PDB file of C-alpha atoms in Angstrom:
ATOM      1  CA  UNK A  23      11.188  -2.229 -10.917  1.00 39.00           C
ATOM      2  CA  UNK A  24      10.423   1.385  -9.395  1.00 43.00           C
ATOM      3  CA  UNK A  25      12.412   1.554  -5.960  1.00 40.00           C
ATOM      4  CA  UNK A  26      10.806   2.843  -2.851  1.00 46.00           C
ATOM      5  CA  UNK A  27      11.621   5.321  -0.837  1.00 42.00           C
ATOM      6  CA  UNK A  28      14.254   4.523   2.014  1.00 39.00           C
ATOM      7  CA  UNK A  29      12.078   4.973   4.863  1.00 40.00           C
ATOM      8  CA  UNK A  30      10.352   2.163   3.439  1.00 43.00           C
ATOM      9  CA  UNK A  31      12.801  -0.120   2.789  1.00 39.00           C
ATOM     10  CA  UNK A  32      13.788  -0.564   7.104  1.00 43.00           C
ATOM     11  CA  UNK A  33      11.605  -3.359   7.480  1.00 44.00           C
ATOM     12  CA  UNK A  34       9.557  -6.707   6.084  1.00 48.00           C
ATOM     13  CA  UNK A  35       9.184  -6.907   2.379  1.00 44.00           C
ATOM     14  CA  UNK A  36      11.661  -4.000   1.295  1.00 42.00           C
ATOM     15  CA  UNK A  37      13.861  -5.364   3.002  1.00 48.00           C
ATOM     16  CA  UNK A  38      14.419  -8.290   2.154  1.00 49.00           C
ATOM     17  CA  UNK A  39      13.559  -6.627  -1.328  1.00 42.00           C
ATOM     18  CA  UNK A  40      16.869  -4.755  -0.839  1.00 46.00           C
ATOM     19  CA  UNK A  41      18.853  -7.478   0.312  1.00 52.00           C
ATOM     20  CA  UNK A  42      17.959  -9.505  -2.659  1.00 47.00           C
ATOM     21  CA  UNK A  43      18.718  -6.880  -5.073  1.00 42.00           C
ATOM     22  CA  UNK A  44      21.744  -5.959  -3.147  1.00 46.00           C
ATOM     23  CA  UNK A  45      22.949  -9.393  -3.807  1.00 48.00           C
ATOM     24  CA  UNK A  46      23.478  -9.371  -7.686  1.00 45.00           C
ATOM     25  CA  UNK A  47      19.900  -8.065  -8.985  1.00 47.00           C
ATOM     26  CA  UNK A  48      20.418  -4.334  -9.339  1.00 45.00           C
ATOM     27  CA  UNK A  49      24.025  -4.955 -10.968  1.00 47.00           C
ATOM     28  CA  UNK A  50      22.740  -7.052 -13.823  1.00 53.00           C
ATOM     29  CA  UNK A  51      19.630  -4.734 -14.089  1.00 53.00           C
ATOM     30  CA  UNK A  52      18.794  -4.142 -17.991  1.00 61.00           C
ATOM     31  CA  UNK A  53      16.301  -1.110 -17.095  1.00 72.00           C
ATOM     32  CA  UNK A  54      13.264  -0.399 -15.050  1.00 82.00           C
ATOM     33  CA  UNK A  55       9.660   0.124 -15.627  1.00 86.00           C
ATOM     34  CA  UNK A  56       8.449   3.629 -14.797  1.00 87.00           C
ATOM     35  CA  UNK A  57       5.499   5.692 -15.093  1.00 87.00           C
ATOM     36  CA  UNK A  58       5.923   8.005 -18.031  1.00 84.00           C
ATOM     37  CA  UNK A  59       4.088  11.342 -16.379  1.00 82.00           C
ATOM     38  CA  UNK A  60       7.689  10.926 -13.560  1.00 87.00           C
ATOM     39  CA  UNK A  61      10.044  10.826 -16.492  1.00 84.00           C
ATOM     40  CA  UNK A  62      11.664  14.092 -14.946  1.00 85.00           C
ATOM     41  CA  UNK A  63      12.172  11.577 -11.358  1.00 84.00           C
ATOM     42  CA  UNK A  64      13.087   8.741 -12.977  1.00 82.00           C
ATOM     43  CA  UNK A  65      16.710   8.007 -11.270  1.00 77.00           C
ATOM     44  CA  UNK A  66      19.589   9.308 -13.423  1.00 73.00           C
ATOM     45  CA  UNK A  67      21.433   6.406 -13.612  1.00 69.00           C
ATOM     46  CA  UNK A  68      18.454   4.188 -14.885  1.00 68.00           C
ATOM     47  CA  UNK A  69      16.772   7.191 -16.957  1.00 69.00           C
ATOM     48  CA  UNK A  70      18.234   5.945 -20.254  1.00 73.00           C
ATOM     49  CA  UNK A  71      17.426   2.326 -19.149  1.00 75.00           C
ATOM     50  CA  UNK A  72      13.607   3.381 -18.525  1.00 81.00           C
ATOM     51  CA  UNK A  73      10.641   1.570 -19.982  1.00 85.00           C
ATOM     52  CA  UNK A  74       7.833   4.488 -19.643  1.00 85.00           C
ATOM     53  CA  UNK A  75       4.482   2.964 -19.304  1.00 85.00           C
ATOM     54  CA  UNK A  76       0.950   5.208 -19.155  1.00 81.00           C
ATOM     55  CA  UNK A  77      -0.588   6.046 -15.705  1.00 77.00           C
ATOM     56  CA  UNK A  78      -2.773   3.868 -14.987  1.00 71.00           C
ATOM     57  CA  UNK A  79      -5.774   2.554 -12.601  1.00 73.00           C
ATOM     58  CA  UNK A  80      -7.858  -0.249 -12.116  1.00 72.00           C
ATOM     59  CA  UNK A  81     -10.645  -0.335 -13.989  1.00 70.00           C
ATOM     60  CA  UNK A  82     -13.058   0.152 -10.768  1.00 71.00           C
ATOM     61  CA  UNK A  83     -11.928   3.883 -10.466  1.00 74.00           C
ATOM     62  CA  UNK A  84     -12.891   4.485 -14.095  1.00 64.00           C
ATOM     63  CA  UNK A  85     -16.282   2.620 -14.097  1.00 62.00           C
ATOM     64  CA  UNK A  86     -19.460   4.909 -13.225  1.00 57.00           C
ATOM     65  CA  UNK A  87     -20.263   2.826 -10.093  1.00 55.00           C
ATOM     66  CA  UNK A  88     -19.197  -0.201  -8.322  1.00 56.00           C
ATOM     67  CA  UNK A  89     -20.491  -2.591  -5.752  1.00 59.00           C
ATOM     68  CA  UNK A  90     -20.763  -0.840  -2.444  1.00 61.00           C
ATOM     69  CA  UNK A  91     -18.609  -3.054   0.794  1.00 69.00           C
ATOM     70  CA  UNK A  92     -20.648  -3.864   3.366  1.00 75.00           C
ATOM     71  CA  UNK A  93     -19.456  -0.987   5.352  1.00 83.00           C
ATOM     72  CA  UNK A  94     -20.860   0.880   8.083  1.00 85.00           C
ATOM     73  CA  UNK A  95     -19.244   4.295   6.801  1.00 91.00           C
ATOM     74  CA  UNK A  96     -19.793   7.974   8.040  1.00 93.00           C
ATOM     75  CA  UNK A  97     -21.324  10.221   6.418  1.00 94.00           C
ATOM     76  CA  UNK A  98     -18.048  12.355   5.938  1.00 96.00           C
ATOM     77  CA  UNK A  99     -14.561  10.806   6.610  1.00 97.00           C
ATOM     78  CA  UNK A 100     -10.651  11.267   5.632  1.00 98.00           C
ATOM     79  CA  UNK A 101      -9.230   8.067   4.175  1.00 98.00           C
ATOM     80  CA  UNK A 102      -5.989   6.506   4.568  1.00 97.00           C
ATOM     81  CA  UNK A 103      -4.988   3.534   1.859  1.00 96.00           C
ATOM     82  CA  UNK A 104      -1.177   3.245   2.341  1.00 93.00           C
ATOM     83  CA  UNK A 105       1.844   1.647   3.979  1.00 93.00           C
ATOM     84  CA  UNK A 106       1.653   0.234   7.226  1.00 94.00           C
ATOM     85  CA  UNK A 107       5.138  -0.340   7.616  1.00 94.00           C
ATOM     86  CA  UNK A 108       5.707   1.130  11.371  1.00 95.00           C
ATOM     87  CA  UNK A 109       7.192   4.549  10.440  1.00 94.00           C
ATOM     88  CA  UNK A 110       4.717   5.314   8.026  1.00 94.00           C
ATOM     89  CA  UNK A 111       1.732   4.767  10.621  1.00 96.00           C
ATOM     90  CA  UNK A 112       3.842   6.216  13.102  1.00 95.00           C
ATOM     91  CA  UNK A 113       3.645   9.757  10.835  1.00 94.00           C
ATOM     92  CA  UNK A 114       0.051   8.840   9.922  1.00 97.00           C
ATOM     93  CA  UNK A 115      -0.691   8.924  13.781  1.00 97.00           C
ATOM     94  CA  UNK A 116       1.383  11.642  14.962  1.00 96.00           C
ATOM     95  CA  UNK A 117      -0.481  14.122  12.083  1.00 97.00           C
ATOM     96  CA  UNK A 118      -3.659  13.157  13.412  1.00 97.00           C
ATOM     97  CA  UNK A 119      -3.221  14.077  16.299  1.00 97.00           C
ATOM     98  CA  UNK A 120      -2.766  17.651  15.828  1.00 96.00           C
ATOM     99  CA  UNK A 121      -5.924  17.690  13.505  1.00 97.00           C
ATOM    100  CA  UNK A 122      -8.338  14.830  16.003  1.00 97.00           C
ATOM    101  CA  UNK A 123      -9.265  17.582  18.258  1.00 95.00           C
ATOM    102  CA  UNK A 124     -10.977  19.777  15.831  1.00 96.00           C
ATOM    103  CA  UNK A 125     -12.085  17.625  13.272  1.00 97.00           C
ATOM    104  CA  UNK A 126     -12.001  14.052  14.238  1.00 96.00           C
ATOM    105  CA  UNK A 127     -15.959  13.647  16.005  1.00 94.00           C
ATOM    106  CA  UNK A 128     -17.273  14.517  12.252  1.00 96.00           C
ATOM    107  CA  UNK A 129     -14.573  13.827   9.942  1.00 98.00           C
ATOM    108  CA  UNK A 130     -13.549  10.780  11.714  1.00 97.00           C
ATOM    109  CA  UNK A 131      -9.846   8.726  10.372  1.00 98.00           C
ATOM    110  CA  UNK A 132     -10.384   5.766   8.103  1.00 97.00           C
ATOM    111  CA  UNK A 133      -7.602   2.907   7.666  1.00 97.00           C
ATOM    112  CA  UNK A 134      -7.958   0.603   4.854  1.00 96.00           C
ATOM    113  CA  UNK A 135      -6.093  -2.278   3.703  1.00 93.00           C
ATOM    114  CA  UNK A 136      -3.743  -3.210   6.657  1.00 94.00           C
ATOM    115  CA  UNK A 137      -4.414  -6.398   6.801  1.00 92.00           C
ATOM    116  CA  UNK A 138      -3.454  -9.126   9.762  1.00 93.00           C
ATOM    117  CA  UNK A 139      -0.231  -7.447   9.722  1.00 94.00           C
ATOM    118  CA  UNK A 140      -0.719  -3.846   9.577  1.00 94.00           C
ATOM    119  CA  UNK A 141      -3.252  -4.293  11.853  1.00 94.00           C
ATOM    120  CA  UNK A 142      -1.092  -5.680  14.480  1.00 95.00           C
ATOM    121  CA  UNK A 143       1.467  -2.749  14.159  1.00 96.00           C
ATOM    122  CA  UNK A 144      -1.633  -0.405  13.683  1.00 95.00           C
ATOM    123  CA  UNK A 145      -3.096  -1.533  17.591  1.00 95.00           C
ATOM    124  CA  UNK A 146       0.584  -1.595  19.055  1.00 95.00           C
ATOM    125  CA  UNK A 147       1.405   1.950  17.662  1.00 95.00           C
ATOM    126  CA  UNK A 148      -2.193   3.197  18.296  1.00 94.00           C
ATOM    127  CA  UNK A 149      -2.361   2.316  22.184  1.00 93.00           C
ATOM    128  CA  UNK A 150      -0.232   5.060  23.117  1.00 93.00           C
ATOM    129  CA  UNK A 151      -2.843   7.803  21.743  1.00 94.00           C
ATOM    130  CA  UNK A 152      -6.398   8.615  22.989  1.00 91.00           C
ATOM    131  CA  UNK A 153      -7.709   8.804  19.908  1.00 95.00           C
ATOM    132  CA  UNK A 154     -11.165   7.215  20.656  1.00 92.00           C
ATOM    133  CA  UNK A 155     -13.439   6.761  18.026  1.00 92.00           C
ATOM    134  CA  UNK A 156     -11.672   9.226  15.578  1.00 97.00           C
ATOM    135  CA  UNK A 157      -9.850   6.551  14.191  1.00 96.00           C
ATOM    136  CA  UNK A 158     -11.594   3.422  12.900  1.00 94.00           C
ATOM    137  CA  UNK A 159      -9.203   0.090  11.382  1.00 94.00           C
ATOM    138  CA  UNK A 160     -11.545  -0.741   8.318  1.00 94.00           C
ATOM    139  CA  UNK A 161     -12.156  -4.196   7.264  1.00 92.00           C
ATOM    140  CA  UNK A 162     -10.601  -6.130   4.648  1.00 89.00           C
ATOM    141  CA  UNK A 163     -12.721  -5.982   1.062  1.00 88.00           C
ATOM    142  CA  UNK A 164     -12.616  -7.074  -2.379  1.00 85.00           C
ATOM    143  CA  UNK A 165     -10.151  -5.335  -4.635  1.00 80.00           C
ATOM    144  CA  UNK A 166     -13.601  -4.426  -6.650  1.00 78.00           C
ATOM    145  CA  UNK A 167     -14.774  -2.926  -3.833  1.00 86.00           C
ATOM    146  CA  UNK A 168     -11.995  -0.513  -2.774  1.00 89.00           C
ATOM    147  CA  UNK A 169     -13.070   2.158  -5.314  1.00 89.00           C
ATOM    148  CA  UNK A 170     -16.454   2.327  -3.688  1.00 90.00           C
ATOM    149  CA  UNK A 171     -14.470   3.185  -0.124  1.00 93.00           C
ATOM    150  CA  UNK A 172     -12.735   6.111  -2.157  1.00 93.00           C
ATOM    151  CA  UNK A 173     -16.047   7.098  -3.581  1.00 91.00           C
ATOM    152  CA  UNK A 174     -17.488   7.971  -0.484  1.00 93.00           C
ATOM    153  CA  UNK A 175     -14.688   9.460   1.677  1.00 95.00           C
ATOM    154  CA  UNK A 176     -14.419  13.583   1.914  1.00 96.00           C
ATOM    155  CA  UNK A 177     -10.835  13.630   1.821  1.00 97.00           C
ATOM    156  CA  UNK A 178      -7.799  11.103   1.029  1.00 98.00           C
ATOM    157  CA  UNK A 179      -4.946  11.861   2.936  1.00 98.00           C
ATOM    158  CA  UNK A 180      -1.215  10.737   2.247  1.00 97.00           C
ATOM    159  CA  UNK A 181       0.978  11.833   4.680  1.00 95.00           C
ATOM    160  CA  UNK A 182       4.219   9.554   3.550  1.00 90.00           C
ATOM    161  CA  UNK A 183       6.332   9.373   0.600  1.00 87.00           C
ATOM    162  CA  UNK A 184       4.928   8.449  -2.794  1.00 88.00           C
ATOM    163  CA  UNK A 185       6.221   5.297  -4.675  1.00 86.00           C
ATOM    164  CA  UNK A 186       6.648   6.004  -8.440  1.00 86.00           C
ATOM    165  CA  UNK A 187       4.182   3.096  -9.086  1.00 80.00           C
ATOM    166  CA  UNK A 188       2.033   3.715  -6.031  1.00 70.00           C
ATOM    167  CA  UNK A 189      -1.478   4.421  -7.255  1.00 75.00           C
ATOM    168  CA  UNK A 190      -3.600   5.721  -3.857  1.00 91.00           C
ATOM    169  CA  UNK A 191      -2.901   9.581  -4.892  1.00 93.00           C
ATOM    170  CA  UNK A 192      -4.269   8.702  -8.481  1.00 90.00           C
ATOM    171  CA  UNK A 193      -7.222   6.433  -7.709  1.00 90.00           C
ATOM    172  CA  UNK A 194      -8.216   9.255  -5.435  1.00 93.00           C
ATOM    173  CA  UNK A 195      -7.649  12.147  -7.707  1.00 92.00           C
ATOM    174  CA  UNK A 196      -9.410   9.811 -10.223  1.00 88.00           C
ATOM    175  CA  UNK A 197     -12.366  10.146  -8.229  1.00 90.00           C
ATOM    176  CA  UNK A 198     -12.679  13.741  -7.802  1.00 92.00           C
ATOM    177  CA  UNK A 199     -11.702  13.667  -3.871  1.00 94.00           C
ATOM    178  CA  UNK A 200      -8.898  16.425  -2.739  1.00 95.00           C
ATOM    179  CA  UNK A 201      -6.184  14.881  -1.410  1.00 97.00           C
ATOM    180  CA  UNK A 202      -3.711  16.404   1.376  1.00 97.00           C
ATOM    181  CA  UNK A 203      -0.335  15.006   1.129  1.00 96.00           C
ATOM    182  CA  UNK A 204       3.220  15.091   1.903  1.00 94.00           C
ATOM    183  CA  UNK A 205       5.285  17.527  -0.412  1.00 94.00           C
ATOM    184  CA  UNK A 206       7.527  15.543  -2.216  1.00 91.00           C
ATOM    185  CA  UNK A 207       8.914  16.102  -5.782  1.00 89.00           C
ATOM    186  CA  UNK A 208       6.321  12.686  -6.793  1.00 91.00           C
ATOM    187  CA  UNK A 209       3.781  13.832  -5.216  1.00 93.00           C
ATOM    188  CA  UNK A 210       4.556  16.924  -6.922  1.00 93.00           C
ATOM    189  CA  UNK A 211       4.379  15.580 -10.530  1.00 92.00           C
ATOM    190  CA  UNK A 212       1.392  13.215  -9.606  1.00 92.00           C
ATOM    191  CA  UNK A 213      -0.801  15.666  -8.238  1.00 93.00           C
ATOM    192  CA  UNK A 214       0.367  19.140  -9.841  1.00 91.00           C
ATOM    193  CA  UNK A 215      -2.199  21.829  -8.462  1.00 92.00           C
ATOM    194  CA  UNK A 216      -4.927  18.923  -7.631  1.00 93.00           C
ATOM    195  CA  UNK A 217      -3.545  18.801  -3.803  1.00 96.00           C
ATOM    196  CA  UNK A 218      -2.701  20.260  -0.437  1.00 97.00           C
ATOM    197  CA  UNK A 219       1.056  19.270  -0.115  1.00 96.00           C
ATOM    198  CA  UNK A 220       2.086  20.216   3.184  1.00 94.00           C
ATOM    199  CA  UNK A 221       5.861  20.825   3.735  1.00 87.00           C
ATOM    200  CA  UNK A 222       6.983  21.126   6.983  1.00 71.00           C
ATOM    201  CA  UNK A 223      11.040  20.847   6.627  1.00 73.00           C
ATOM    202  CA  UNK A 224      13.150  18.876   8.230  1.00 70.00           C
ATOM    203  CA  UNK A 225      12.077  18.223  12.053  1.00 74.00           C
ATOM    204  CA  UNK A 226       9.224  15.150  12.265  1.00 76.00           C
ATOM    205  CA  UNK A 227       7.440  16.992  14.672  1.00 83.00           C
ATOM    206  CA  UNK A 228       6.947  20.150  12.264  1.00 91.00           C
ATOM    207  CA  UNK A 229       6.175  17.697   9.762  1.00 93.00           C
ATOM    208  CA  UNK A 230       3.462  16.310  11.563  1.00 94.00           C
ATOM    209  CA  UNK A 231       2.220  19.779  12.457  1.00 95.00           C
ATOM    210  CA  UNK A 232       1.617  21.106   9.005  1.00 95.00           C
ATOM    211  CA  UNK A 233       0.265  17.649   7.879  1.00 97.00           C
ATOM    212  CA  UNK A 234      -2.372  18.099  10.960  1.00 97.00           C
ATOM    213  CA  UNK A 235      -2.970  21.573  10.000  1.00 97.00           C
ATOM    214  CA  UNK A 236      -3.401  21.130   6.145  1.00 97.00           C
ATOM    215  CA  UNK A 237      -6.240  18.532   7.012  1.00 97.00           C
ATOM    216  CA  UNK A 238      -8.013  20.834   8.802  1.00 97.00           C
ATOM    217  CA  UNK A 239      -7.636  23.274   6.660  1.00 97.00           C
ATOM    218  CA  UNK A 240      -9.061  21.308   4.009  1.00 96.00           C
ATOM    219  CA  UNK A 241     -12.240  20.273   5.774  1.00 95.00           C
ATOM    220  CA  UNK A 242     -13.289  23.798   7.353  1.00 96.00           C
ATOM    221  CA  UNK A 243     -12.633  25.996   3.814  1.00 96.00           C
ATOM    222  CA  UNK A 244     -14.914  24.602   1.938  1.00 95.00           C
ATOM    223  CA  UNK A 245     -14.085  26.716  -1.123  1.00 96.00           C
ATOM    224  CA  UNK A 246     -10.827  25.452  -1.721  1.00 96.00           C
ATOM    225  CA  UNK A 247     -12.134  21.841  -1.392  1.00 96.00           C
ATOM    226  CA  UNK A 248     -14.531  22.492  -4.087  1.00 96.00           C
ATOM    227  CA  UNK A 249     -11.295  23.446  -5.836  1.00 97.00           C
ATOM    228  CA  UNK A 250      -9.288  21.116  -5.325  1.00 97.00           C
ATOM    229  CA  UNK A 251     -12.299  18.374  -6.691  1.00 96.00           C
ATOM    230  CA  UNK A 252     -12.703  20.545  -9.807  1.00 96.00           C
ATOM    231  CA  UNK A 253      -8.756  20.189 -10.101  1.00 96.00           C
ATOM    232  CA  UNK A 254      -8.771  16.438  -9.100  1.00 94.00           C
ATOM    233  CA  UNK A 255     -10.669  15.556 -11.801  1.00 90.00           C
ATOM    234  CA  UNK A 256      -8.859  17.332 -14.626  1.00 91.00           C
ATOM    235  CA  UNK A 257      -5.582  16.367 -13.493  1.00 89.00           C
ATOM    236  CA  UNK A 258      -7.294  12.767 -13.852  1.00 84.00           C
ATOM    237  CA  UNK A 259      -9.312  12.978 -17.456  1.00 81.00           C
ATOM    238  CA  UNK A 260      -6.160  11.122 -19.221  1.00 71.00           C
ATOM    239  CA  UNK A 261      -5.945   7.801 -16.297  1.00 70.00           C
ATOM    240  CA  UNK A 262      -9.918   7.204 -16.118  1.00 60.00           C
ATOM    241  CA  UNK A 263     -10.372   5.906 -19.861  1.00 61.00           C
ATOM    242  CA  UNK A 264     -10.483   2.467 -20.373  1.00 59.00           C
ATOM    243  CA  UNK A 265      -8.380   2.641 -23.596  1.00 66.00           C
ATOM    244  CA  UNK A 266      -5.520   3.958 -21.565  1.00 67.00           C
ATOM    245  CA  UNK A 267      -5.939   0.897 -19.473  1.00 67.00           C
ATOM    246  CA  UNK A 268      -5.953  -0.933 -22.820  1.00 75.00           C
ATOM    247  CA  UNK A 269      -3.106   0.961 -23.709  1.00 80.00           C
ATOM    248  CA  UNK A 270      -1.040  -0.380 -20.319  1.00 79.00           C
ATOM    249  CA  UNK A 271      -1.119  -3.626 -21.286  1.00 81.00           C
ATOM    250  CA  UNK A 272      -0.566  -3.494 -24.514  1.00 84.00           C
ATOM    251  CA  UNK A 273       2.843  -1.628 -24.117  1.00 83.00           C
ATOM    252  CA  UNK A 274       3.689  -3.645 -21.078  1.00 85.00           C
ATOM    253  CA  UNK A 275       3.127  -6.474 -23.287  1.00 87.00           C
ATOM    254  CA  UNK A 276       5.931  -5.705 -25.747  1.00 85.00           C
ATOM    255  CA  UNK A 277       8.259  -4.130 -23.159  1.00 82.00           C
ATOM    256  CA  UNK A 278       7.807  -8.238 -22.313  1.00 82.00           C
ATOM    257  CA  UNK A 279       8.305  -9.318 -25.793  1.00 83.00           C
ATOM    258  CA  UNK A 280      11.798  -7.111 -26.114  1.00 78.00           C
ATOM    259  CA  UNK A 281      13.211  -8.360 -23.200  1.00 73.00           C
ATOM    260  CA  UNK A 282      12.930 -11.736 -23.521  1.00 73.00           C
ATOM    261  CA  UNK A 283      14.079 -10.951 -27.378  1.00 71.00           C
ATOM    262  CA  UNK A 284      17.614  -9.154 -26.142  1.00 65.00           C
ATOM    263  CA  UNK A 285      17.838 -12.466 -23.674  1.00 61.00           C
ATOM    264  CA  UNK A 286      17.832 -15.055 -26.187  1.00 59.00           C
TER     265      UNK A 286
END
């Protein structure tokens, strides 16, 4: 288990996530499972206890194409693939609406993979902006299908905290797209020089602000998206090979085998 971020954890699944562990899980806890490329994040009192596992994707973002979703997609979009837990959409919302103005008619806001859910909190949130046809709820589609959404976007954008086995940030990076993001010491080590991490302190409002600002930024310089792809898919040459995948499961596998050994 990799925790998630506090903010998170107010409502639905974490939770009652919390709660659970809270009620004897995290005290008998024989170590976590954590990406190996966060090793320097990994929580200190669990670092020696940490099972480091290879970055990984699915293998859709590593393939050279994959079945398009029967989409009606722009032409040139920002994507958003995250949490729709209420505070998280409430950031998502209040960034866009310092960048909608300028850059919303062309470089309209994509949500994907609410769900019944998400979508409910999406509308309730949403209905106190005027955000027209800027911002489009996408359709559910197949998990094989979700790189192909990636594929085509301009720019992903992540304005939230990262979970330390969240994979968004990589599948996009994966895919040569630039990414604009919240600063955060994970995003940090995910991303190294491959994104726009926007840091604007303390105050939400400021926050939002910089997060609007960094998105436009990123769709009107043109050069420094260019970089940013070029970056992308360095940063990403050691997630996109199959054998790494291979290489997951493999070591996941006998992480398996050892703790069920020690429990016997």
């Amino acid at each position: 288990l990799a925790g998630a971020p506090a903010e998170e954890m107010e409502t639905g699944f974490w939770s009652r996530l919390r709660e659970s562990l809270a009620q004897g899980g995290m005290s008998r806890l024989a170590g976590q499972l954590w990406p190996e490329d966060l090793r320097e994040a990994a929580p200190g009192d669990l670092a020696a206890r940490s099972f480091y596992l290879p970055p990984s994707l699915y293998p859709g973002f590593f393939e050279q194409a994959g079945e398009a979703p029967a989409l009606e997609l722009p032409e040139t979009f920002i994507l958003y693939h995250g949490s729709y837990e209420p505070g998280s959409l409430l950031r998502l919302l209040e960034a866009w609406s310092w960048a909608a103005g300028a850059i919303g008619e062309y470089y309209p806001l994509m949500l994907l993979g609410a769900g019944r859910a998400g979508g409910r909190i999406y509308e309730s949130l949403a209905a106190s902006y005027d955000f027209g046809a800027s911002v489009r709820l996408l359709p559910a589609v197949e998990p094989s299908q979700v790189a192909a959404v990636y594929r085509a976007c301009t720019v992903y954008f992540h304005p939230t905290e990262v979970f330390p086995w969240e994979n968004p940030l990589r599948a996009a990076l994966s895919l040569g797209k630039p990414v604009v993001a919240l600063d955060s010491p994970l995003a940090g080590l995910v991303c190294g020089p491959a994104a726009y991490l926007a840091d604007g302190g303390n105050a939400r409002g400021e926050i939002s602000r910089a997060l609007g600002a960094a998105l436009i930024t990123m769709v009107v310089e043109d050069g420094l998206r260019e970089g940013l792809e070029l970056a992308a898919r360095e940063r990403a040459a050691g997630w996109r090979l199959a054998e790494r995948y291979q290489e997951f499961g493999e070591r996941l596998l006998e992480i398996y085998r050892t703790a069920a050994g020690a429990a016997s």
